[in-house]
Short mmCIF file of C-alpha atoms and ligand atoms in Angstrom, two decimals:
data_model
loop_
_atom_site.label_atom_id
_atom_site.label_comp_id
_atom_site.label_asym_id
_atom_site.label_seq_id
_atom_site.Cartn_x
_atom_site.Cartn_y
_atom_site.Cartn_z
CA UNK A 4 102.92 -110.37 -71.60
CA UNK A 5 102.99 -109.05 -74.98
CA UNK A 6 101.65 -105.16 -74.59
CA UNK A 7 98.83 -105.34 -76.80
CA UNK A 8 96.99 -108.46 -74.93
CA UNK A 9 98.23 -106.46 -71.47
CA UNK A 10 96.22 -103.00 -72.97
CA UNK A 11 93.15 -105.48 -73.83
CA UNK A 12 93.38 -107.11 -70.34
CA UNK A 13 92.84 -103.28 -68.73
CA UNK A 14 90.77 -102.23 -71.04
CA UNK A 15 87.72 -105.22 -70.72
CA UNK A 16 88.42 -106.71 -67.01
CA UNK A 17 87.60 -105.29 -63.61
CA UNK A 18 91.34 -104.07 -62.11
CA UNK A 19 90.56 -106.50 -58.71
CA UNK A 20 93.35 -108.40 -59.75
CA UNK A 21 96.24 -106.13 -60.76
CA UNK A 22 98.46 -106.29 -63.46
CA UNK A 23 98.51 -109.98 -64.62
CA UNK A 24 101.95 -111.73 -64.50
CA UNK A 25 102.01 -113.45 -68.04
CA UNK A 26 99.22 -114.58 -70.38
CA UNK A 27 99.17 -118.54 -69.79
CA UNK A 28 97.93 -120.40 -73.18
CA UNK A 29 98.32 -123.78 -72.12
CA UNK A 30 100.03 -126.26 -69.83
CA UNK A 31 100.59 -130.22 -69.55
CA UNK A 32 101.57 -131.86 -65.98
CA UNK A 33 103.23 -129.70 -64.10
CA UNK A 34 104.05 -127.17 -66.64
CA UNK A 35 102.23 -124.23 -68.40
CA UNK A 36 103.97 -122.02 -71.21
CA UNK A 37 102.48 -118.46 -71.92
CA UNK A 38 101.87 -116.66 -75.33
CA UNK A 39 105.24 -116.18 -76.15
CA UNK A 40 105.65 -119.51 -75.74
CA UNK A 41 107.98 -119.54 -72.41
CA UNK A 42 107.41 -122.15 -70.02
CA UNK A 43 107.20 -122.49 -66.43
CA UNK A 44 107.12 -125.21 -63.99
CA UNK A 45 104.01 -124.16 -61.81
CA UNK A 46 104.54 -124.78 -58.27
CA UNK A 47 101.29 -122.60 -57.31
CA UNK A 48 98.65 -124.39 -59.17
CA UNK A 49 95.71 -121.93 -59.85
CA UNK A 50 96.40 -121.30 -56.04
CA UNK A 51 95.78 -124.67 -54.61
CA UNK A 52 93.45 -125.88 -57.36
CA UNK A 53 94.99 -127.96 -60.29
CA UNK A 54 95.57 -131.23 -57.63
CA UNK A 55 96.32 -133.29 -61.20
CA UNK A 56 98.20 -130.57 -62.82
CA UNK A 57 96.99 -129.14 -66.05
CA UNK A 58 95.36 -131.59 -68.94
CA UNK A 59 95.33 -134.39 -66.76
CA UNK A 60 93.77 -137.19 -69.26
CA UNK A 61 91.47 -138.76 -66.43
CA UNK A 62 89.97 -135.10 -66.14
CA UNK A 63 90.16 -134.67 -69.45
CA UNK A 64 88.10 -138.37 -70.38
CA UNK A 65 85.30 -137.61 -67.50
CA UNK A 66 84.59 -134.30 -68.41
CA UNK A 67 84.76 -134.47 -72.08
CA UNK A 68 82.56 -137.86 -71.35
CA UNK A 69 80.10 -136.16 -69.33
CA UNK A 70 79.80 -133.47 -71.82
CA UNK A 71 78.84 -135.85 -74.19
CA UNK A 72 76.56 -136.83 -71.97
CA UNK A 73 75.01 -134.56 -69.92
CA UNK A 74 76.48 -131.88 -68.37
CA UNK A 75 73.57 -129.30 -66.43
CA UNK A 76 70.27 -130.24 -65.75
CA UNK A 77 69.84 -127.80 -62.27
CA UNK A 78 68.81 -129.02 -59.21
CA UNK A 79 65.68 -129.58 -60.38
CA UNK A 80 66.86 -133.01 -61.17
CA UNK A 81 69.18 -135.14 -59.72
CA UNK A 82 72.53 -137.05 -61.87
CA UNK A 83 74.66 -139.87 -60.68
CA UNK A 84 78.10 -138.69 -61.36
CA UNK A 85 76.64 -136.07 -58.36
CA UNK A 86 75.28 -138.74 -56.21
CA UNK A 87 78.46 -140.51 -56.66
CA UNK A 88 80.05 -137.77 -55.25
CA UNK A 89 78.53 -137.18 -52.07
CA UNK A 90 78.68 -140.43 -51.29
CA UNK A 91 82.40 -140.45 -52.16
CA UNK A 92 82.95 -137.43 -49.63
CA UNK A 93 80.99 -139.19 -47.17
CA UNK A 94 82.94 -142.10 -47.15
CA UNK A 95 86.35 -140.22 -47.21
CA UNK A 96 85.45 -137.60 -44.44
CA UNK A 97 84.29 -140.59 -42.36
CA UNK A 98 81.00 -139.16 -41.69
CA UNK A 99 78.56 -140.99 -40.20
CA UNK A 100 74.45 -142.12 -41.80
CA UNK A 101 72.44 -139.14 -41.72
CA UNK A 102 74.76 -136.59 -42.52
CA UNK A 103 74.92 -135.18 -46.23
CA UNK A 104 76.71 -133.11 -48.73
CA UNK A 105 75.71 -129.80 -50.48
CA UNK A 106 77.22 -128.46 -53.36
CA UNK A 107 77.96 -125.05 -54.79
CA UNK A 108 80.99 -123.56 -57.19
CA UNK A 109 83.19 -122.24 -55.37
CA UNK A 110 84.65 -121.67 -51.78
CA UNK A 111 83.05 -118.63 -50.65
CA UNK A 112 80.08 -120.00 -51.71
CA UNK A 113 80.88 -122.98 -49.73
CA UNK A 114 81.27 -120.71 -47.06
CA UNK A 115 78.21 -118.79 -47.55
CA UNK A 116 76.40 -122.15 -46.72
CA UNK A 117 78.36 -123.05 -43.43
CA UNK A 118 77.53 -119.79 -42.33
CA UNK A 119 73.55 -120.00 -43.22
CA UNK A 120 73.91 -123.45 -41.19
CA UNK A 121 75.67 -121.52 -37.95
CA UNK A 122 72.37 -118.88 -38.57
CA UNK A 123 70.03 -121.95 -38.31
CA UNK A 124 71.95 -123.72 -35.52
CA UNK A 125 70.00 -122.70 -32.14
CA UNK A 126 67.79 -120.40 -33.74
CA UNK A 127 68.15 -116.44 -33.17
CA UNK A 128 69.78 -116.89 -29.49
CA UNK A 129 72.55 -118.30 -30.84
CA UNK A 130 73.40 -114.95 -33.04
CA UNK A 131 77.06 -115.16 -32.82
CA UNK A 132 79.86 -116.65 -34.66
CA UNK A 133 83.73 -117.22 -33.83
CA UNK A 134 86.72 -116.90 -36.23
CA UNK A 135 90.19 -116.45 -36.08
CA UNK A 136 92.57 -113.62 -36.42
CA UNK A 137 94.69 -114.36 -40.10
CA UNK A 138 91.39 -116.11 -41.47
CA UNK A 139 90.96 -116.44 -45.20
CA UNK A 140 87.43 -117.64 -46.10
CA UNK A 141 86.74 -115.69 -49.21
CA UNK A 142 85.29 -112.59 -50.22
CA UNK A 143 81.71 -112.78 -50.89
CA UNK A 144 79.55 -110.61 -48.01
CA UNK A 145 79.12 -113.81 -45.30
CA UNK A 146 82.59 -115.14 -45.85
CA UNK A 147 83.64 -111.32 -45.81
CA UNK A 148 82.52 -111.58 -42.36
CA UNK A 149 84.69 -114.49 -41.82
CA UNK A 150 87.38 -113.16 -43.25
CA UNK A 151 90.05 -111.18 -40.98
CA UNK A 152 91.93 -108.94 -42.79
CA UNK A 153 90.61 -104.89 -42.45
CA UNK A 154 91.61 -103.82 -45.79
CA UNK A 155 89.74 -106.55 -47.38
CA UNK A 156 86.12 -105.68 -44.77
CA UNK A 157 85.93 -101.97 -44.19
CA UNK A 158 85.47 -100.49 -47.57
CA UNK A 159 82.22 -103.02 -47.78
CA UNK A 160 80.78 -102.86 -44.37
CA UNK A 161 78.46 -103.16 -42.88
CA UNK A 162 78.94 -106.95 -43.22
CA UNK A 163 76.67 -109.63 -42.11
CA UNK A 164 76.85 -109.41 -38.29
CA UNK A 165 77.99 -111.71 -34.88
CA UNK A 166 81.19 -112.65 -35.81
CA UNK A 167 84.02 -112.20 -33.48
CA UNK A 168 87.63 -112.88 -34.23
CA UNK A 169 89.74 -114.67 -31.61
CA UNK A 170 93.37 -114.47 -31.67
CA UNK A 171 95.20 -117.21 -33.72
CA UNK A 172 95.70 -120.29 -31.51
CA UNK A 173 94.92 -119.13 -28.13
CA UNK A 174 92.47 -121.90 -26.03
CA UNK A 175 92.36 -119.77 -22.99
CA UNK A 176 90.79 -116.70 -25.61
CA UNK A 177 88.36 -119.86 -27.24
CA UNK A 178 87.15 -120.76 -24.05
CA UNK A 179 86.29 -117.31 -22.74
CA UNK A 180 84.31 -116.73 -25.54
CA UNK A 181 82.12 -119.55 -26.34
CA UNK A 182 79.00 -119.11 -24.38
CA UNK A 183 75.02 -119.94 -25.12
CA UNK A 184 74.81 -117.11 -27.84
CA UNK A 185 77.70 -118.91 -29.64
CA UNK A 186 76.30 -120.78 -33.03
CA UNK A 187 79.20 -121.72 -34.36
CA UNK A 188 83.61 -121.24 -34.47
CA UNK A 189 84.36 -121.53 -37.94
CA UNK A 190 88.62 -122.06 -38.55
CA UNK A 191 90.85 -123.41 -41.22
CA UNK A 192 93.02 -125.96 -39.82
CA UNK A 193 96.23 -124.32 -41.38
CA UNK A 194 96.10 -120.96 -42.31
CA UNK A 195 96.88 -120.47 -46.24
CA UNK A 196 96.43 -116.93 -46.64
CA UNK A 197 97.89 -116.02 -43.73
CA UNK A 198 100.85 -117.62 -44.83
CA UNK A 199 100.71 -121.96 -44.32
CA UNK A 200 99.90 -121.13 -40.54
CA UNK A 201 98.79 -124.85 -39.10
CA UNK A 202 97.05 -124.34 -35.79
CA UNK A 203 98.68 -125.21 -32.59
CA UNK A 204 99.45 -128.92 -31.81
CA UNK A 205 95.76 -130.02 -29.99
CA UNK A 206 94.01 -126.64 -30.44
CA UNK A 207 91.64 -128.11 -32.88
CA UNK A 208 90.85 -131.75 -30.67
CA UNK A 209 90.35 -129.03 -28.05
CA UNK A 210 88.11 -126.42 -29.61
CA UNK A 211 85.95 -129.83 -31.43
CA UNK A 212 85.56 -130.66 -27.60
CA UNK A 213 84.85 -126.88 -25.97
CA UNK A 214 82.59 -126.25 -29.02
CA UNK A 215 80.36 -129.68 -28.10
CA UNK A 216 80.17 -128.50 -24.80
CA UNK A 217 78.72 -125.32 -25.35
CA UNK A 218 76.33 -126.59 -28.60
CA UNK A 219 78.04 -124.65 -30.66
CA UNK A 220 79.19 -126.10 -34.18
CA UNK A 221 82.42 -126.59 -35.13
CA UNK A 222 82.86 -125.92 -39.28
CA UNK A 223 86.13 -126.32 -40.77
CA UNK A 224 87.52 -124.47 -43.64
CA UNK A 225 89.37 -127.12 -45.95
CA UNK A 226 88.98 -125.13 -49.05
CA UNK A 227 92.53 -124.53 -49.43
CA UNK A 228 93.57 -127.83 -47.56
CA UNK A 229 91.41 -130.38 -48.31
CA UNK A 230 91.52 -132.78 -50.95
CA UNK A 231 94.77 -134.69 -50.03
CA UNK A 232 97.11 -131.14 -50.34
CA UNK A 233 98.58 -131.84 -47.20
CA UNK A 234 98.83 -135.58 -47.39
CA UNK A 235 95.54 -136.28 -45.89
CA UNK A 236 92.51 -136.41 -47.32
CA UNK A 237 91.46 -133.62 -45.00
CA UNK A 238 93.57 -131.70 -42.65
CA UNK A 239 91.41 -132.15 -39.41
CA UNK A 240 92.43 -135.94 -39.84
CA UNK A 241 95.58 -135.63 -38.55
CA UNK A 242 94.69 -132.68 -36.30
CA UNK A 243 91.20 -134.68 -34.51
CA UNK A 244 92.06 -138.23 -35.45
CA UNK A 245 95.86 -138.49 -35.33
CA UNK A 246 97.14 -141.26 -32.63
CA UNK A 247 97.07 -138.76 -29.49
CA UNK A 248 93.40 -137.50 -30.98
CA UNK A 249 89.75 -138.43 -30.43
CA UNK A 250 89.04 -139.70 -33.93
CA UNK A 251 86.71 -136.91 -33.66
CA UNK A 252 84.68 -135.15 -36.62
CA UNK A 253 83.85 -131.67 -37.00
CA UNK A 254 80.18 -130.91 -37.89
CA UNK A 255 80.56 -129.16 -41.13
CA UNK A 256 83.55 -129.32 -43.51
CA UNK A 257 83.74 -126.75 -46.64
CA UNK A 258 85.49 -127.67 -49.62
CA UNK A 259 86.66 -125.94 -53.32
CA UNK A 260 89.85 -125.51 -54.77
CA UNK A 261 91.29 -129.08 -55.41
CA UNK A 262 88.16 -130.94 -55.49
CA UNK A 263 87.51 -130.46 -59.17
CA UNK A 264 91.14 -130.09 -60.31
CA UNK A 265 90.49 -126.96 -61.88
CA UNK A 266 86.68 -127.37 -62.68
CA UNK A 267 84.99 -124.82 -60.32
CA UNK A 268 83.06 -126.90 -57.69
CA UNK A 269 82.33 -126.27 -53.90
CA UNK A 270 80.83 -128.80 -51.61
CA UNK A 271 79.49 -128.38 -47.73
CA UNK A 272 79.52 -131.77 -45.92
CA UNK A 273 77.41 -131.84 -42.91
CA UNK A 274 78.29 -134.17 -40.45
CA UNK A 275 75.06 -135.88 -38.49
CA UNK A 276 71.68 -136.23 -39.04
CA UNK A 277 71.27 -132.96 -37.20
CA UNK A 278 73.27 -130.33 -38.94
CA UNK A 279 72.14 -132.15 -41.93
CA UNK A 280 68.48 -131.00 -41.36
CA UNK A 281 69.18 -127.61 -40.61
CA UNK A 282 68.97 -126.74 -44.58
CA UNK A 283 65.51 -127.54 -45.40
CA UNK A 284 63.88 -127.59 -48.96
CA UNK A 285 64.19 -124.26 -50.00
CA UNK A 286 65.97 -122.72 -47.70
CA UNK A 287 69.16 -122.32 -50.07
CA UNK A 288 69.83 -123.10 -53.50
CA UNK A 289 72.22 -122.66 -56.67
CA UNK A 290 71.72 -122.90 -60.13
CA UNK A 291 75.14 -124.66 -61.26
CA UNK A 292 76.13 -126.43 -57.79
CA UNK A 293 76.90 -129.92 -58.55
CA UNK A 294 76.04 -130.27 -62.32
CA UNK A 295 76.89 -133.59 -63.41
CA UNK A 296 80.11 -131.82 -65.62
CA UNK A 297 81.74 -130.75 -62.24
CA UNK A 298 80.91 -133.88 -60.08
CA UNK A 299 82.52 -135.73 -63.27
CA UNK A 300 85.38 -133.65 -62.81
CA UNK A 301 85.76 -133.92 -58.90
CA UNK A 302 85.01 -137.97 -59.00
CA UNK A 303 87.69 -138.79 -61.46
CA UNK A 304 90.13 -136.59 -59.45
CA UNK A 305 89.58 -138.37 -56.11
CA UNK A 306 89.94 -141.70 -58.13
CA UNK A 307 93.33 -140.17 -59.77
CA UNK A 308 94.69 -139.52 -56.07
CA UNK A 309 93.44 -143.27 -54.57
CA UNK A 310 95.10 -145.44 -57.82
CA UNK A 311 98.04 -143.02 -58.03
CA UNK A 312 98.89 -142.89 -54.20
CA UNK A 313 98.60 -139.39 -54.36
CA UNK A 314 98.63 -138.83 -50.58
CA UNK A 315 101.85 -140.44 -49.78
CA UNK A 316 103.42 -138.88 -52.59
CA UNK A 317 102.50 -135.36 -51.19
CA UNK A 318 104.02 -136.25 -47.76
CA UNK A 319 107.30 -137.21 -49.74
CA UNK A 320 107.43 -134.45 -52.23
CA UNK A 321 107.22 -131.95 -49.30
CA UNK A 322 109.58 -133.85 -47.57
CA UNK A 323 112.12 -133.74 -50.30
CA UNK A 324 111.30 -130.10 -50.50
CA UNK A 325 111.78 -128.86 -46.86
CA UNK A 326 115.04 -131.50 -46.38
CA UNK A 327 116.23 -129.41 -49.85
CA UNK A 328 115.51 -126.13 -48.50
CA UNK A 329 117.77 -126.65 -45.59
CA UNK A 330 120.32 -127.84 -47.36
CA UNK A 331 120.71 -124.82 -49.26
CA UNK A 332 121.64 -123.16 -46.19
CA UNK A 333 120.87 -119.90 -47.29
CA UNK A 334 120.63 -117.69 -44.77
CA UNK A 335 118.03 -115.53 -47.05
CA UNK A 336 115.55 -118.38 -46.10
CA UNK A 337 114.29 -117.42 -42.60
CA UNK A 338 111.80 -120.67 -42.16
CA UNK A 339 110.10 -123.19 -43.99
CA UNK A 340 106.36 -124.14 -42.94
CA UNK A 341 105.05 -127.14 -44.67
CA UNK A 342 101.44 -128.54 -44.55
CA UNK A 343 102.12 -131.62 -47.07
CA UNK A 344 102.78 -129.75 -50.50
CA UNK A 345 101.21 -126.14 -48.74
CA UNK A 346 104.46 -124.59 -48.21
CA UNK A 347 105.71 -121.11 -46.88
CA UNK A 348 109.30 -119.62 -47.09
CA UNK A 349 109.91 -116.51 -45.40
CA UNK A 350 112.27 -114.69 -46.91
CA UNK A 351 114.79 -111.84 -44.86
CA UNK A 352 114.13 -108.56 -45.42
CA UNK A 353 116.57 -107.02 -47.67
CA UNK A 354 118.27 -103.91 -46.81
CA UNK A 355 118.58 -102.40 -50.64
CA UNK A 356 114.74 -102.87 -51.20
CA UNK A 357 113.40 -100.35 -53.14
CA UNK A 358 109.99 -98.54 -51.50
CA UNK A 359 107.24 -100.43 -52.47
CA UNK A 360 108.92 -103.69 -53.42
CA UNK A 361 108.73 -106.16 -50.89
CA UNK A 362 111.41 -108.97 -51.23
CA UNK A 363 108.69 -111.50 -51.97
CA UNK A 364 106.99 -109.93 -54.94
CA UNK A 365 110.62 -109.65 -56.53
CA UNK A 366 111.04 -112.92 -55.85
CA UNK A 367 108.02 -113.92 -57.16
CA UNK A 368 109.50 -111.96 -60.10
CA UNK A 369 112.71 -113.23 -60.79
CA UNK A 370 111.16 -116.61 -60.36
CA UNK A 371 109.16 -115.94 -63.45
CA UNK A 372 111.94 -114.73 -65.17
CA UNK A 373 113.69 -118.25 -64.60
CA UNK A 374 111.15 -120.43 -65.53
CA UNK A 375 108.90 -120.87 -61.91
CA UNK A 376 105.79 -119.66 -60.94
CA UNK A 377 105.55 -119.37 -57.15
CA UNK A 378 103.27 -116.73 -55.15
CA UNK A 379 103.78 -113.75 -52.50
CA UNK A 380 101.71 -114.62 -49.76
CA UNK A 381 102.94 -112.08 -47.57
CA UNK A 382 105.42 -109.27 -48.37
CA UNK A 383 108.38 -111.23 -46.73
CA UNK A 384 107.15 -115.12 -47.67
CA UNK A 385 106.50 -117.13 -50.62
CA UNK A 386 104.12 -119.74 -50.94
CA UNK A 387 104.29 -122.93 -53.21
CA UNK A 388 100.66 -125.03 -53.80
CA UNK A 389 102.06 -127.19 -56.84
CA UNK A 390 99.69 -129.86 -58.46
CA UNK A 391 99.72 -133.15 -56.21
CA UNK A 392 101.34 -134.91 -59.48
CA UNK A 393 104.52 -132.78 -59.14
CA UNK A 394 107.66 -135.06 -58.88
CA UNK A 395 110.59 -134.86 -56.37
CA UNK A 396 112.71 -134.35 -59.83
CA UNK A 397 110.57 -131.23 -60.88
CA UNK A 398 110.75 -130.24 -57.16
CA UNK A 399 114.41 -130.35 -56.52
CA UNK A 400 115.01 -127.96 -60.15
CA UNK A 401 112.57 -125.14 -58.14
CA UNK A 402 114.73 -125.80 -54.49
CA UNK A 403 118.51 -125.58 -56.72
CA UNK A 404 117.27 -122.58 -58.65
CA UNK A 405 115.94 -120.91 -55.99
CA UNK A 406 119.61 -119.31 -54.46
CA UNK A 407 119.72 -117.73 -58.12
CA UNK A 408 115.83 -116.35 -58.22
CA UNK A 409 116.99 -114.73 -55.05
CA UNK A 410 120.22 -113.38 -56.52
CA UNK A 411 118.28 -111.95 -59.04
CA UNK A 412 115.64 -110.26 -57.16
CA UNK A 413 118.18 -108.69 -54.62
CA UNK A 414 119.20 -106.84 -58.06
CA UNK A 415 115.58 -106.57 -59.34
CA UNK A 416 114.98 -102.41 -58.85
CA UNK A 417 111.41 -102.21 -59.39
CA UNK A 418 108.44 -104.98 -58.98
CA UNK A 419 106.28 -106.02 -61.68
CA UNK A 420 103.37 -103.95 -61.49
CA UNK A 421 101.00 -102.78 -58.84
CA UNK A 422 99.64 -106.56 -57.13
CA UNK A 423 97.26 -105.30 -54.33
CA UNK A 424 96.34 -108.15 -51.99
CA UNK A 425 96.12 -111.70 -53.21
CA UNK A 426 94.23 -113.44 -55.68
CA UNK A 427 92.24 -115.51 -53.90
C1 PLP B 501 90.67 -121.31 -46.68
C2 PLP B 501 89.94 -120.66 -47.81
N1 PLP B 501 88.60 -120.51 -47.73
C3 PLP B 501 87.90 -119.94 -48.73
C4 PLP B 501 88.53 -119.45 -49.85
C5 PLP B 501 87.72 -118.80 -50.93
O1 PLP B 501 87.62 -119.64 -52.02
P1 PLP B 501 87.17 -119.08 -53.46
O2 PLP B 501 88.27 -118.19 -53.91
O3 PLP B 501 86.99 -120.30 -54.29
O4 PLP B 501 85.90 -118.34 -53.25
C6 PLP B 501 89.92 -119.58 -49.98
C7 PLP B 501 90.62 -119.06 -51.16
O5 PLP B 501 91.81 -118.85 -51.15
C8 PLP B 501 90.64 -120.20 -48.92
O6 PLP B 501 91.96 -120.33 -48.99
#
């Protein structure tokens, strides 16, 4: 990034993010170029976000449509292109009459909601709530409380309180824990942040039926995965309704990230007429959730993934992708983890690594440097989260460059600039 833009970056914006990588000015498809006019095949999408890529014309035509139109009224009113919507997400998730759909901006926010729900759910005996150990579910105060990691909770505590985190995909812990006082276990069904960790093979179509036993709700976290990234329209559908599964539902899904292909939008669906009623009138609000812009947005990008076969696609992309990885045969590459195109590639630890500069961040820059953005999800593993759109072509250039990008980090002697945590 050119040094003055970098000095007026420090000087305006709150640090939270680091040093920024490159000023981006614009992309098309797949691609984005920065101010100097360098361009990049992005393979991490806004983290998870741009499912059409960048200037997608469908996205383009609804939003610049809707503008035209009408694009905030607050909820004060209601606007088809939102109605639209929630019965779209209905109908995908499979949910059944009664339940219903809230929407919000963002996925914390969406979050926020699930967890007012799991406060309203059995009143104030059932005061606590189950997570996981790795969970990401953002970083406002509630979904702080969700969240696992330490460094990200202790320098804001106290948070809100109840929650317990379980270790990562262990039944036996699940079913110890879940008792009368339990409200609600709240789980993503593969782990982004903590690296594209899927949960165990039948943990979830176990914990939807331990949770039902013990009236405690079940609320999934498909912020990161939902919205066809792993080839399904949701992740729980292969998880709870895949051939050796119930066909079960969970009672609340959360949702961001993809769902408006870059236009901020959140959405809570509630599944049943009796989760759906535990948010009465005025018991929660927002200002922008669901403005007729964003649900213009979101709409044309589920169309965009149903007329362009979006979800097979995925499963084939990552396909390609994995199949290439492992015919590289480099024995830098540790593993590959794919969740449809949510992929992790754990990288060995190099020996001549300089203090401070784990292998991934100097992969991440060296990438850059040839023409790839990819992210360091951990200090040992990248992560790709390309747009839905991206081909197997575009795909193969990242898996034959990527011997080089780690060539060149193994020489790289210092990172890019201090990156604490992810963005996310
Ligand atoms: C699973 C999951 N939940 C929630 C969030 C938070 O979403 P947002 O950054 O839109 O608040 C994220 C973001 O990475 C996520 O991956």
């Amino acid at each position: 990034m050119s040094s003055s833009l970098q000095d007026r970056y420090a000087n305006a914006l709150l640090g939270v993010f680091g040093t920024p990588q490159r000023v981006l000015e614009r992309g098309k498809g797949a691609h984005v170029w920065d101010t100097e006019g360098r361009e990049y095949l992005d393979l991490l999408a806004g983290i998870a976000v741009n499912a059409l890529g960048h200037a997608h014309p469908a996205v383009v035509d609804a939003v610049s449509r809707q503008w035209n139109t009408l694009a905030h009224v607050s909820n004060f009113f209601a606007t088809e292109p939102q109605i639209r919507l929630a019965e779209k997400l209905l109908a995908l998730s499979g949910a059944p009459a009664g339940s219903g759909v809230y929407f919000g901006n963002s996925g914390a926010e969406a979050n926020e909601t699930a967890f007012k729900i799991a406060r309203r759910h059995g009143g104030p005996q059932r005061d606590r709530i189950l997570a996981l150990e790795g969970a990401f579910h953002g970083r406002t105060m509630g979904a702080l409380a969700l969240t696992a990691k330490t460094t990200y909770r202790e320098p804001f505590e106290p948070l809100p309180s109840g929650v317990t985190h379980l270790p990562f995909g262990d039944l036996a812990a699940l079913e110890e824990a879940l008792d009368e006082r339990t409200a609600a276990l709240v789980l993503e069904p593969v782990q982004g942040e903590a690296g594209v960790r899927p949960l165990p093979e039948g943990y979830l179509a176990a914990a939807r039926r331990l949770t039902r036993e013990h009236g405690a709700l079940l609320i999934v976290d498909e912020v990161q995965t939902g919205i066809g990234r792993t080839g399904e329209w949701f992740a729980f559908q292969r998880q709870l309704q895949g051939p050796d599964a119930s066909g079960d539902l969970p009672d609340v899904i959360t949702l961001a990230k993809g769902l408006g292909a870059g236009y901020p939008i959140g959405a809570v669906i509630t599944v049943g007429a009796a989760v759906s009623g535990l948010l009465t009138a005025g018991s929660h609000g927002t200002t922008f959730g669901g403005n007729p812009a964003a649900a213009a947005a979101a709409l044309a990008t589920l169309q965009e993934i149903e007329d362009a076969g979006l979800l097979a696609h995925v499963r084939t992309v990552s396909e390609a992708i994995t199949d290439g990885l492992a015919a590289l045969g480099d024995e830098r590459i540790t593993a590959v983890r794919a969740a449809g195109l949510l992929i992790a590639i754990d990288l060995a630890p190099d020996e001549t690594a300089a203090p401070g500069a784990p292998v991934a961040k100097r992969a991440v820059e060296a990438a850059l440097e040839q023409g790839f953005i990819v992210n360091a999800v951990a200090p040992g593993t990248l992560r790709l989260a390309p747009p839905l759109i991206l081909t197997a072509e575009e795909a193969a250039g990242f898996v034959a460059a990527l011997p080089a990008i780690l060539d060149a980090a193994g020489q790289a002697a210092t990172p890019a600039g201090p990156r604490e945590g992810e963005q996310s």
